[in-house]
Coordinates of C-alpha atoms and ligand atoms in Angstrom, one line a residue:
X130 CA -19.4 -27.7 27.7
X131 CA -16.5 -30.3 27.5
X132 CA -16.3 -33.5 29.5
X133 CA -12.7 -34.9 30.4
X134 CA -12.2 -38.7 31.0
X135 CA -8.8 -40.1 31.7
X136 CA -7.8 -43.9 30.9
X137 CA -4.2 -45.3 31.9
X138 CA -2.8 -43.1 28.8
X139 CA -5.9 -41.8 27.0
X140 CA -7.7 -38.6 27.2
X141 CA -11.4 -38.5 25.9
X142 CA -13.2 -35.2 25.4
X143 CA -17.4 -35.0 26.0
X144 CA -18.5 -31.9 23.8
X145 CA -21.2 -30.5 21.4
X146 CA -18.2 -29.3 18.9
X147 CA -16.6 -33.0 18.7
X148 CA -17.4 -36.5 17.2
X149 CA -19.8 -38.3 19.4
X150 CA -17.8 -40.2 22.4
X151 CA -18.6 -44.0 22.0
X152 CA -18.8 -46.2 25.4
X153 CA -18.7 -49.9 24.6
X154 CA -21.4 -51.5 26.1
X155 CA -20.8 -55.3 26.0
X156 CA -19.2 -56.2 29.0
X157 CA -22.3 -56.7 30.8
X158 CA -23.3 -60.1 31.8
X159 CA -27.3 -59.2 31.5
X160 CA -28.2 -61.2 28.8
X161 CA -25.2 -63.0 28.2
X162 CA -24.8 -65.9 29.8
X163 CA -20.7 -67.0 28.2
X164 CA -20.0 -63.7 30.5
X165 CA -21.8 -63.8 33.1
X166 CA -19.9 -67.7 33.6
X167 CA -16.8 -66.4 33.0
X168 CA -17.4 -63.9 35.7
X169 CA -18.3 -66.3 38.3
X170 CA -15.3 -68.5 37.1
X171 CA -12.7 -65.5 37.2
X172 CA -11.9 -66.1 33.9
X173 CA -10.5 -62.6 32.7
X174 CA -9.8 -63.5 29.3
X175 CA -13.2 -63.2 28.0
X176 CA -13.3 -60.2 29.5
X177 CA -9.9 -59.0 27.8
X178 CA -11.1 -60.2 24.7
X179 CA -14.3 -58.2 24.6
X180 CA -12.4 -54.7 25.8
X181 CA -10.0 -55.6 22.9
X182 CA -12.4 -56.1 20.7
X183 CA -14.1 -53.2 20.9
X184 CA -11.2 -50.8 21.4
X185 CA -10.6 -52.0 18.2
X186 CA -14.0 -51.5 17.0
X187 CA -13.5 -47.7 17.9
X188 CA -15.5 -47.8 21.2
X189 CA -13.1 -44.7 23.1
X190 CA -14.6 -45.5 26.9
X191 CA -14.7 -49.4 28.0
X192 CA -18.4 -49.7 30.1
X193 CA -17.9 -52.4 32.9
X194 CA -21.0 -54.1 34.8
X195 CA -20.3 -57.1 36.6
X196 CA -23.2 -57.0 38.4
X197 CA -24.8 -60.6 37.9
X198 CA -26.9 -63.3 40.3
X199 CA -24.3 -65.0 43.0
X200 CA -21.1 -62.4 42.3
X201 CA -19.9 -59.8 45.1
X202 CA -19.8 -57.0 43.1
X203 CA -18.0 -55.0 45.7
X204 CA -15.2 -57.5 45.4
X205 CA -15.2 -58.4 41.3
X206 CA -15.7 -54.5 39.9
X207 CA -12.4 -53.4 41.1
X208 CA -10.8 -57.0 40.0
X209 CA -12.2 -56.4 36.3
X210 CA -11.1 -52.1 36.7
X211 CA -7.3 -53.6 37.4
X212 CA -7.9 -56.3 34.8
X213 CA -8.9 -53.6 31.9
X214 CA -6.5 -51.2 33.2
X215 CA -3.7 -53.6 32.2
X216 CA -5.7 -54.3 28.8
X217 CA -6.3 -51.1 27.1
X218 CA -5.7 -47.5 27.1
X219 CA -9.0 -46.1 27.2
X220 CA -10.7 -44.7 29.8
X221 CA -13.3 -46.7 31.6
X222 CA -17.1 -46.2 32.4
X223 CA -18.1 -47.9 35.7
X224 CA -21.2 -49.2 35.6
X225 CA -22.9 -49.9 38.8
X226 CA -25.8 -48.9 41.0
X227 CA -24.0 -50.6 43.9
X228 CA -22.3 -47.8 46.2
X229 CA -19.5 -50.2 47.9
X230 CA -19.2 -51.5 44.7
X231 CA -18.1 -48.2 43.1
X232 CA -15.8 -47.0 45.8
X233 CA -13.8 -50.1 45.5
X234 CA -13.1 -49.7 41.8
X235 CA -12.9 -45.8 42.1
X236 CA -9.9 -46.5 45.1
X237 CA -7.9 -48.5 42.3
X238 CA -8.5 -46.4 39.1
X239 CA -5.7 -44.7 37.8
X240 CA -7.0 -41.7 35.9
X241 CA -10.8 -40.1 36.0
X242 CA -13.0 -42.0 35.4
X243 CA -16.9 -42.1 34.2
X244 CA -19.3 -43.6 37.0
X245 CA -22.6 -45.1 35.9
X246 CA -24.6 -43.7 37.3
X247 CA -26.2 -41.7 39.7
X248 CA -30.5 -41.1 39.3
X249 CA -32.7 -38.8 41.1
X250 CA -33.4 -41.4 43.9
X251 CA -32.5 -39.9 46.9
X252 CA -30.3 -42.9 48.6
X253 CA -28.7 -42.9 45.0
X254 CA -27.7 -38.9 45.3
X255 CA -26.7 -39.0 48.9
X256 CA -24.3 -42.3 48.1
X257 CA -22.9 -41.6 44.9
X258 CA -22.7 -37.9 44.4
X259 CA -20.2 -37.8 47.6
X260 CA -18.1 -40.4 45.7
X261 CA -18.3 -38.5 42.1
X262 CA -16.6 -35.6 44.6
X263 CA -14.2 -37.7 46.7
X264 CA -12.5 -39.1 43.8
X265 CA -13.0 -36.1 41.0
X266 CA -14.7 -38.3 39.1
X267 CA -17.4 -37.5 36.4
X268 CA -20.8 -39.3 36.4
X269 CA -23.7 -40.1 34.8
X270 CA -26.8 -38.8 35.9
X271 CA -29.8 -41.1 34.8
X272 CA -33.3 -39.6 34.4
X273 CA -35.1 -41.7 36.7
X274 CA -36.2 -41.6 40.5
X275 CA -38.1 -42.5 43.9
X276 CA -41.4 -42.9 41.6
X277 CA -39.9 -45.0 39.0
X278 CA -38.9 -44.8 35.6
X279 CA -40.2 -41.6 33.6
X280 CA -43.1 -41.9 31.2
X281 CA -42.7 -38.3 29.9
X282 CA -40.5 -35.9 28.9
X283 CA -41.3 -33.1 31.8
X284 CA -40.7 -35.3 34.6
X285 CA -37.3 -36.5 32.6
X286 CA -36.2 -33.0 33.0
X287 CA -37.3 -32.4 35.9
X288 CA -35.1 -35.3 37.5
X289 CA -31.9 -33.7 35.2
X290 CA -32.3 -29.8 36.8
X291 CA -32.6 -31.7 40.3
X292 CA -29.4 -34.0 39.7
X293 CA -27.0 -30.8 38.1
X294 CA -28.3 -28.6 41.7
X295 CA -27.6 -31.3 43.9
X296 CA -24.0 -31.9 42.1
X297 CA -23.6 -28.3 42.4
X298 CA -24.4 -28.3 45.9
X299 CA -21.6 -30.1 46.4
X300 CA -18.9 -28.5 44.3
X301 CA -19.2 -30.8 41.5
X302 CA -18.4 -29.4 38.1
X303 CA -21.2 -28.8 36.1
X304 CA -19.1 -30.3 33.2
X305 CA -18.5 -33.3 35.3
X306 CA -22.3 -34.5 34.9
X307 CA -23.6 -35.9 31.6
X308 CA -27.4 -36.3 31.9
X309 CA -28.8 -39.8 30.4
X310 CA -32.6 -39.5 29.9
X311 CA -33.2 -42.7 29.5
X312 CA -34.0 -45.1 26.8
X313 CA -36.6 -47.6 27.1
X314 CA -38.3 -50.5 25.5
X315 CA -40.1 -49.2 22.8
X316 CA -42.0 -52.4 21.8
X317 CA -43.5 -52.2 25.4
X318 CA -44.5 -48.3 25.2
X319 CA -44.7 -47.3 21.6
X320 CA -45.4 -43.7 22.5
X321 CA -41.9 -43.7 24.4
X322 CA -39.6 -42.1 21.7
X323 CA -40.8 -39.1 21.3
X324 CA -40.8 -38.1 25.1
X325 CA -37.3 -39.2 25.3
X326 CA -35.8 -37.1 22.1
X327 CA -37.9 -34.0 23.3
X328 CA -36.5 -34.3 27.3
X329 CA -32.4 -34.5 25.5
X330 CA -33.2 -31.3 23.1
X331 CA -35.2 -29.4 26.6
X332 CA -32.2 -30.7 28.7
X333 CA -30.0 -29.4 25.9
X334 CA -31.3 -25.9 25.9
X335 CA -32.1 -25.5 29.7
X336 CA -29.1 -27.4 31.4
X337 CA -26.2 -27.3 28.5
X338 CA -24.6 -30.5 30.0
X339 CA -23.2 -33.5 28.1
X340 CA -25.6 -36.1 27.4
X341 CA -24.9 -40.0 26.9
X342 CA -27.8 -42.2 26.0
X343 CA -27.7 -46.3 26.2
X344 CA -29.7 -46.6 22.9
X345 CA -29.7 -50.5 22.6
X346 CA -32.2 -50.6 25.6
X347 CA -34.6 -49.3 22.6
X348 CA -35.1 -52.4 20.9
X349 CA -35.7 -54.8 23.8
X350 CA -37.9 -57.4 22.3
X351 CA -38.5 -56.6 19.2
X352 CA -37.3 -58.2 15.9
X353 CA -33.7 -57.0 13.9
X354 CA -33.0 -54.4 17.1
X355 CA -29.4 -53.0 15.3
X356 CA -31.7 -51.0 12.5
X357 CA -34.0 -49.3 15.4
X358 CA -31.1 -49.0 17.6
X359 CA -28.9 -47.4 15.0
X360 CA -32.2 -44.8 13.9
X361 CA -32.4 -44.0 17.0
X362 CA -28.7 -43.0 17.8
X363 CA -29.6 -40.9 14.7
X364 CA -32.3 -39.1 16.4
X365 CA -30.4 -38.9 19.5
X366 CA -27.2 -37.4 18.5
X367 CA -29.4 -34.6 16.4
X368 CA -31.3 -33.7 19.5
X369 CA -28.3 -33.0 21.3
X370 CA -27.1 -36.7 22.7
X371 CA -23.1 -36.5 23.2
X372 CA -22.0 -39.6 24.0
X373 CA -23.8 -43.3 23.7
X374 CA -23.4 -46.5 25.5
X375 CA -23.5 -48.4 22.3
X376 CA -22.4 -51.8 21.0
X377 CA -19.0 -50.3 19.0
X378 CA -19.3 -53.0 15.9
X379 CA -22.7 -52.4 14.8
X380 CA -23.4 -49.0 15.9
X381 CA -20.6 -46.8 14.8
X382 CA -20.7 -46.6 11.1
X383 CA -23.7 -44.9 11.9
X384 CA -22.6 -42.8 14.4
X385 CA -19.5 -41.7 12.5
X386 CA -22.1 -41.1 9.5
X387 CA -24.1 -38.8 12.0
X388 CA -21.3 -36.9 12.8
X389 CA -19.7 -35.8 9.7
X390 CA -23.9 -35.2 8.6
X391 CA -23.9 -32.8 11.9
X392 CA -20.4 -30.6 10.5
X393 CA -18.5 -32.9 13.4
X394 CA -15.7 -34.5 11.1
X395 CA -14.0 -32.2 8.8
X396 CA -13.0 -33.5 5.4
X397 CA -14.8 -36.9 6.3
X398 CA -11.6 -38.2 8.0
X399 CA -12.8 -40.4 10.9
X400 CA -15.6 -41.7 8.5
X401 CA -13.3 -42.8 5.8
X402 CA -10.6 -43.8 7.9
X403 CA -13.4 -46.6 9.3
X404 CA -14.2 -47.3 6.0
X405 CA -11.1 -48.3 5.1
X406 CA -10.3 -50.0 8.3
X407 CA -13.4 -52.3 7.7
X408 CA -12.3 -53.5 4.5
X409 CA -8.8 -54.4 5.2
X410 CA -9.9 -56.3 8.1
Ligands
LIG259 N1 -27.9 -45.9 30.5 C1 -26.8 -46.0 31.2 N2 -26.1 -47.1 31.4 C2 -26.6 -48.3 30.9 C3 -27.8 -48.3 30.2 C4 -28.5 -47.1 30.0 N3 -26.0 -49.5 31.1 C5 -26.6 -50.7 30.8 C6 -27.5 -50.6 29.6 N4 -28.3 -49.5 29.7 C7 -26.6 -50.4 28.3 N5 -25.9 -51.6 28.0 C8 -26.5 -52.7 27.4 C9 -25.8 -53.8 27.3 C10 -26.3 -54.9 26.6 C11 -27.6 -54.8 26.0 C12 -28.3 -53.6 26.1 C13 -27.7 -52.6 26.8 C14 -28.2 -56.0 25.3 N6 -27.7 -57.2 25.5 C15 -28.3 -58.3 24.9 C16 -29.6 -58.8 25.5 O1 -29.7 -58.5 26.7 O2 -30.4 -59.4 24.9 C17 -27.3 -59.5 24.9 C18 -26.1 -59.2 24.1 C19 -25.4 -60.4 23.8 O3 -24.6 -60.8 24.6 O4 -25.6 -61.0 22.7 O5 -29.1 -55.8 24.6 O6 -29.5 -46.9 29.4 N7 -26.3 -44.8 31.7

């Protein structure tokens, strides 16, 4: 199963035979309060700095949330798409439960993009899954629904087989969805971990689809969150996790490490070429 984004120039493959794909996660104001200033202020050069500087941390697909108290997301999210499409190559991931919000960015990106996301909620698949088919996008499908977020596995996967028929349903492309089952707060549900690496091996085996994963949710709370973020993309990307939504400078030593552990990167090239690319820097 392989997963095709376009960015202005690049081309990024999702698929079980390739290194992991890495989405930079970090322009997304929750949490950061420089950013979510800078968005109110329209000042894009924070916001070409961080695409910069993960591109050049080896993030491959640019994440972009706006969403943030007082903004019009319906107005900034396609402002920031035409920003970053003048900024870097790489395709772009956009992040958004907002519907209008979506559409407008999706009428001014050049290329196919990743939408984030659609869930199991039925407003969410009758609004977004038309878009994902308007605009030949791909999308992500989140594990979650009407009742909330999942506590187990079984309902996890449940919510995945109901997203890929309804996609179906409407001539999507299997290939076109990439199921996320949904990270959470471990601190606040210590039994959580287990239920979400056994939903991404079931959806693995029953469903076949891409998988992406925003690991850092994991950590939420608790003390030094890179080490149980970075064991956890370990975990992940061994169960069958094919792209993550990942900070790119502190997670993808480890995910480079993973892959060449997993048979994904013959000869060690993309791990040593990091290497060496850290230590000249
Ligand atoms: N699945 C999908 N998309 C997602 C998520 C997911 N998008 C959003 C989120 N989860 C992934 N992105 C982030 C971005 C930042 C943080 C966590 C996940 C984060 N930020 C720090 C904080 O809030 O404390 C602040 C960082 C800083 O600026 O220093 O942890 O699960 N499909």
């Amino acid at each position: 199963m392989e997963t095709r984004v376009t960015g202005t120039t690049n081309e990024v493959i999702i698929g079980d035979d390739r290194p992991t794909v890495l989405i930079g996660e970090r322009i997304n104001p929750s949490g950061n309060k420089r950013l979510a200033k800078a968005l109110k202020e329209g000042n894009w050069d924070v916001v070409r700095n961080m695409a910069l500087a993960q591109v050049q941390a080896g993030a491959d697909v640019i994440d972009v949330n706006v969403s943030t108290f007082g903004v019009d997301e319906a107005t900034l999210l396609p402002e920031a798409v035409q920003v970053l499409m003048g900024t870097v190559d790489a395709p772009l991931c956009l992040d958004s439960d907002n519907p209008a919000a979506l559409e407008a960015a999706l009428k001014v990106y050049k290329g196919k993009p990743l939408i984030n996301s659609v869930s199991g909620e039925r407003e969410s698949l009758e609004k977004i899954l038309p878009l994902v088919k308007e605009y030949g996008a791909t999308v992500i499908g989140l594990a979650q629904d009407d009742e909330g977020p999942p506590k187990d596995s079984e309902r996890r996967v449940s919510i995945a087989h109901r997203i890929v028929t309804q996609a179906g349903a409407l001539g999507i492309p299997r290939e076109d969805i990439i199921i996320d089952c949904l990270a959470f707060a471990i601190g606040a549900d210590t039994g959580a971990g287990p239920q979400v690496i056994r939903a991404i091996s079931r959806v693995k085996s029953e469903l076949g689809v891409n998988q992406a994963l925003g690991a850092s949710n994991v950590s939420f709370g608790l003390p030094d969150r890179d080490t149980l973020n970075n064991a956890f993309i370990v975990m992940a990307i061994g169960a069958g996790v094919t792209c993550l939504i990942t900070d790119a400078a502190k997670s993808r030593p480890v995910i480079l490490a993973a892959d060449l552990l997993l048979g994904r990167d013959r000869f060690a090239r993309r791990y040593v070429e990091a290497y060496r690319q850290r230590n000249q820097e």
